[in-house]
Amino acid sequence: VQLQASGGGLVHPGGSLRLSCTAPGFKLEYYAIGWFRQAPGKEREGVACLSSNVGYRIFGDSVQGRFTISRDYDTNTVYLQMNSLKPEDTAVYYCARRLRVKGALCSNFDDKEYEYWGQGTLVTVSS
């Protein structure tokens, strides 16, 4: 089982992009879902996480106030809306499911506590 991230592309600085995370085979609403990114030569970084049920969210410091995360129950999709994009947002973006044993609430971006990483989608912010 893998989560599928899509929606990446080339965008100018200051622009917006919406990424989608889908999960063939299970309902995303029952799990906390996290978005991460990895830029060339850098470690993977937590971007946003949406908890199951109560909708509690956490964001990485570098995207706070610019990115939002939401869920569409009908399409079984978790979205990452990225606004005011900067060149330093350029990275491959991944979504992953928080381990069931860690609970339904997002509490951190320790990637060892997430599973079912997909292939990712490339976001390039450049003029």
PDB file of C-alpha atoms in Angstrom:
ATOM      1  CA  VAL A   1       0.000   0.000   0.000  1.00  0.00           C
ATOM      2  CA  GLN A   2       1.304   3.447  -0.895  1.00  0.00           C
ATOM      3  CA  LEU A   3      -0.166   6.897  -0.699  1.00  0.00           C
ATOM      4  CA  GLN A   4      -0.120   8.793  -3.973  1.00  0.00           C
ATOM      5  CA  ALA A   5       0.918  12.417  -4.101  1.00  0.00           C
ATOM      6  CA  SER A   6       0.137  14.487  -7.183  1.00  0.00           C
ATOM      7  CA  GLY A   7      -0.293  18.048  -8.369  1.00  0.00           C
ATOM      8  CA  GLY A   8       3.300  19.222  -8.467  1.00  0.00           C
ATOM      9  CA  GLY A   9       4.734  21.410 -11.176  1.00  0.00           C
ATOM     10  CA  LEU A  10       6.530  24.626 -11.989  1.00  0.00           C
ATOM     11  CA  VAL A  11       5.233  27.814 -10.383  1.00  0.00           C
ATOM     12  CA  HIS A  12       6.559  31.358 -10.125  1.00  0.00           C
ATOM     13  CA  PRO A  13       7.544  32.854  -6.785  1.00  0.00           C
ATOM     14  CA  GLY A  14       4.470  34.193  -5.033  1.00  0.00           C
ATOM     15  CA  GLY A  15       2.238  31.725  -6.807  1.00  0.00           C
ATOM     16  CA  SER A  16       0.050  28.927  -5.480  1.00  0.00           C
ATOM     17  CA  LEU A  17      -0.255  25.211  -6.006  1.00  0.00           C
ATOM     18  CA  ARG A  18      -2.479  22.512  -4.539  1.00  0.00           C
ATOM     19  CA  LEU A  19      -1.179  19.016  -3.979  1.00  0.00           C
ATOM     20  CA  SER A  20      -3.383  15.965  -3.559  1.00  0.00           C
ATOM     21  CA  CYS A  21      -2.822  12.809  -1.559  1.00  0.00           C
ATOM     22  CA  THR A  22      -4.938   9.750  -2.310  1.00  0.00           C
ATOM     23  CA  ALA A  23      -4.945   6.269  -0.879  1.00  0.00           C
ATOM     24  CA  PRO A  24      -6.315   3.411  -2.934  1.00  0.00           C
ATOM     25  CA  GLY A  25      -7.581   0.769  -0.570  1.00  0.00           C
ATOM     26  CA  PHE A  26      -8.249   2.565   2.708  1.00  0.00           C
ATOM     27  CA  LYS A  27     -10.001   5.594   4.114  1.00  0.00           C
ATOM     28  CA  LEU A  28      -7.694   8.502   4.856  1.00  0.00           C
ATOM     29  CA  GLU A  29     -10.153   9.947   7.349  1.00  0.00           C
ATOM     30  CA  TYR A  30      -9.273   7.249   9.882  1.00  0.00           C
ATOM     31  CA  TYR A  31      -5.623   8.268  10.058  1.00  0.00           C
ATOM     32  CA  ALA A  32      -3.453  11.285  10.629  1.00  0.00           C
ATOM     33  CA  ILE A  33      -1.873  12.199   7.304  1.00  0.00           C
ATOM     34  CA  GLY A  34       1.353  14.119   6.973  1.00  0.00           C
ATOM     35  CA  TRP A  35       2.994  16.024   4.150  1.00  0.00           C
ATOM     36  CA  PHE A  36       6.778  16.101   3.978  1.00  0.00           C
ATOM     37  CA  ARG A  37       9.277  17.442   1.505  1.00  0.00           C
ATOM     38  CA  GLN A  38      12.860  16.836   0.548  1.00  0.00           C
ATOM     39  CA  ALA A  39      14.978  19.268  -1.377  1.00  0.00           C
ATOM     40  CA  PRO A  40      18.171  18.176  -3.161  1.00  0.00           C
ATOM     41  CA  GLY A  41      20.967  17.681  -0.683  1.00  0.00           C
ATOM     42  CA  LYS A  42      18.738  18.265   2.330  1.00  0.00           C
ATOM     43  CA  GLU A  43      17.029  16.085   4.889  1.00  0.00           C
ATOM     44  CA  ARG A  44      13.348  15.335   4.684  1.00  0.00           C
ATOM     45  CA  GLU A  45      11.284  18.021   6.397  1.00  0.00           C
ATOM     46  CA  GLY A  46       7.794  17.907   7.856  1.00  0.00           C
ATOM     47  CA  VAL A  47       5.428  20.387   6.230  1.00  0.00           C
ATOM     48  CA  ALA A  48       1.916  19.749   7.541  1.00  0.00           C
ATOM     49  CA  CYS A  49      -0.112  17.100   9.282  1.00  0.00           C
ATOM     50  CA  LEU A  50      -3.862  16.670   9.576  1.00  0.00           C
ATOM     51  CA  SER A  51      -5.163  14.593  12.433  1.00  0.00           C
ATOM     52  CA  SER A  52      -7.999  12.170  12.074  1.00  0.00           C
ATOM     53  CA  ASN A  53     -11.445  12.958  13.472  1.00  0.00           C
ATOM     54  CA  VAL A  54     -10.889  16.253  15.286  1.00  0.00           C
ATOM     55  CA  GLY A  55      -9.037  17.910  12.435  1.00  0.00           C
ATOM     56  CA  TYR A  56      -6.159  19.178  14.567  1.00  0.00           C
ATOM     57  CA  ARG A  57      -3.312  20.424  12.347  1.00  0.00           C
ATOM     58  CA  ILE A  58       0.354  21.186  12.749  1.00  0.00           C
ATOM     59  CA  PHE A  59       2.695  22.947  10.337  1.00  0.00           C
ATOM     60  CA  GLY A  60       6.392  23.270   9.874  1.00  0.00           C
ATOM     61  CA  ASP A  61       7.851  26.618  10.898  1.00  0.00           C
ATOM     62  CA  SER A  62       8.942  27.460   7.358  1.00  0.00           C
ATOM     63  CA  VAL A  63       5.420  27.140   5.913  1.00  0.00           C
ATOM     64  CA  GLN A  64       3.318  28.424   8.813  1.00  0.00           C
ATOM     65  CA  GLY A  65       0.792  30.950   7.557  1.00  0.00           C
ATOM     66  CA  ARG A  66       1.338  30.073   3.885  1.00  0.00           C
ATOM     67  CA  PHE A  67       0.254  26.429   3.627  1.00  0.00           C
ATOM     68  CA  THR A  68      -3.004  24.824   4.666  1.00  0.00           C
ATOM     69  CA  ILE A  69      -4.078  21.196   4.829  1.00  0.00           C
ATOM     70  CA  SER A  70      -7.569  19.825   4.402  1.00  0.00           C
ATOM     71  CA  ARG A  71      -9.507  16.670   3.740  1.00  0.00           C
ATOM     72  CA  ASP A  72     -12.263  15.807   1.248  1.00  0.00           C
ATOM     73  CA  TYR A  73     -14.239  12.876   2.586  1.00  0.00           C
ATOM     74  CA  ASP A  74     -16.131  12.275  -0.653  1.00  0.00           C
ATOM     75  CA  THR A  75     -13.019  11.797  -2.766  1.00  0.00           C
ATOM     76  CA  ASN A  76     -10.836  10.326   0.002  1.00  0.00           C
ATOM     77  CA  THR A  77      -8.217  12.978  -0.607  1.00  0.00           C
ATOM     78  CA  VAL A  78      -6.009  15.117   1.615  1.00  0.00           C
ATOM     79  CA  TYR A  79      -4.953  18.407   0.067  1.00  0.00           C
ATOM     80  CA  LEU A  80      -1.969  20.638   0.704  1.00  0.00           C
ATOM     81  CA  GLN A  81      -2.702  24.174  -0.429  1.00  0.00           C
ATOM     82  CA  MET A  82       0.517  26.110  -0.902  1.00  0.00           C
ATOM     83  CA  ASN A  83       0.367  29.886  -1.219  1.00  0.00           C
ATOM     84  CA  SER A  84       3.011  32.605  -1.455  1.00  0.00           C
ATOM     85  CA  LEU A  85       5.486  30.062  -2.720  1.00  0.00           C
ATOM     86  CA  LYS A  86       9.189  30.786  -2.479  1.00  0.00           C
ATOM     87  CA  PRO A  87      12.149  29.278  -4.330  1.00  0.00           C
ATOM     88  CA  GLU A  88      13.143  27.532  -1.095  1.00  0.00           C
ATOM     89  CA  ASP A  89       9.880  25.576  -1.252  1.00  0.00           C
ATOM     90  CA  THR A  90      11.291  23.679  -4.220  1.00  0.00           C
ATOM     91  CA  ALA A  91      11.354  19.995  -3.293  1.00  0.00           C
ATOM     92  CA  VAL A  92       9.781  16.624  -3.831  1.00  0.00           C
ATOM     93  CA  TYR A  93       6.657  16.496  -1.698  1.00  0.00           C
ATOM     94  CA  TYR A  94       5.437  13.269  -0.124  1.00  0.00           C
ATOM     95  CA  CYS A  95       2.399  12.296   1.868  1.00  0.00           C
ATOM     96  CA  ALA A  96       2.429   9.517   4.428  1.00  0.00           C
ATOM     97  CA  ARG A  97       0.169   7.916   6.985  1.00  0.00           C
ATOM     98  CA  ARG A  98       0.913   8.187  10.674  1.00  0.00           C
ATOM     99  CA  LEU A  99       1.445   4.815  12.305  1.00  0.00           C
ATOM    100  CA  ARG A 100      -1.748   3.522  13.862  1.00  0.00           C
ATOM    101  CA  VAL A 101       0.046   2.804  17.142  1.00  0.00           C
ATOM    102  CA  LYS A 102       1.011   6.479  17.384  1.00  0.00           C
ATOM    103  CA  GLY A 103      -2.631   7.514  17.423  1.00  0.00           C
ATOM    104  CA  ALA A 104      -4.878   9.711  15.330  1.00  0.00           C
ATOM    105  CA  LEU A 105      -3.447  13.027  16.507  1.00  0.00           C
ATOM    106  CA  CYS A 106      -0.583  14.795  14.775  1.00  0.00           C
ATOM    107  CA  SER A 107       2.080  15.579  17.349  1.00  0.00           C
ATOM    108  CA  ASN A 108       5.359  15.738  15.476  1.00  0.00           C
ATOM    109  CA  PHE A 109       7.098  15.217  12.137  1.00  0.00           C
ATOM    110  CA  ASP A 110       9.297  12.292  13.127  1.00  0.00           C
ATOM    111  CA  ASP A 111       9.264  10.443   9.825  1.00  0.00           C
ATOM    112  CA  LYS A 112       9.874   7.141  11.621  1.00  0.00           C
ATOM    113  CA  GLU A 113       6.323   7.466  12.908  1.00  0.00           C
ATOM    114  CA  TYR A 114       4.856   7.546   9.387  1.00  0.00           C
ATOM    115  CA  GLU A 115       4.416   4.821   6.791  1.00  0.00           C
ATOM    116  CA  TYR A 116       3.230   4.081   3.260  1.00  0.00           C
ATOM    117  CA  TRP A 117       5.339   6.726   1.609  1.00  0.00           C
ATOM    118  CA  GLY A 118       4.602   7.139  -2.081  1.00  0.00           C
ATOM    119  CA  GLN A 119       6.739   8.349  -4.967  1.00  0.00           C
ATOM    120  CA  GLY A 120       6.234  12.012  -4.272  1.00  0.00           C
ATOM    121  CA  THR A 121       5.522  14.922  -6.575  1.00  0.00           C
ATOM    122  CA  LEU A 122       8.041  17.561  -7.612  1.00  0.00           C
ATOM    123  CA  VAL A 123       7.346  21.221  -6.910  1.00  0.00           C
ATOM    124  CA  THR A 124       9.643  23.747  -8.524  1.00  0.00           C
ATOM    125  CA  VAL A 125       9.368  27.426  -7.621  1.00  0.00           C
ATOM    126  CA  SER A 126      11.329  29.521 -10.055  1.00  0.00           C
ATOM    127  CA  SER A 127      11.035  32.618 -12.158  1.00  0.00           C
TER     128      SER A 127
END
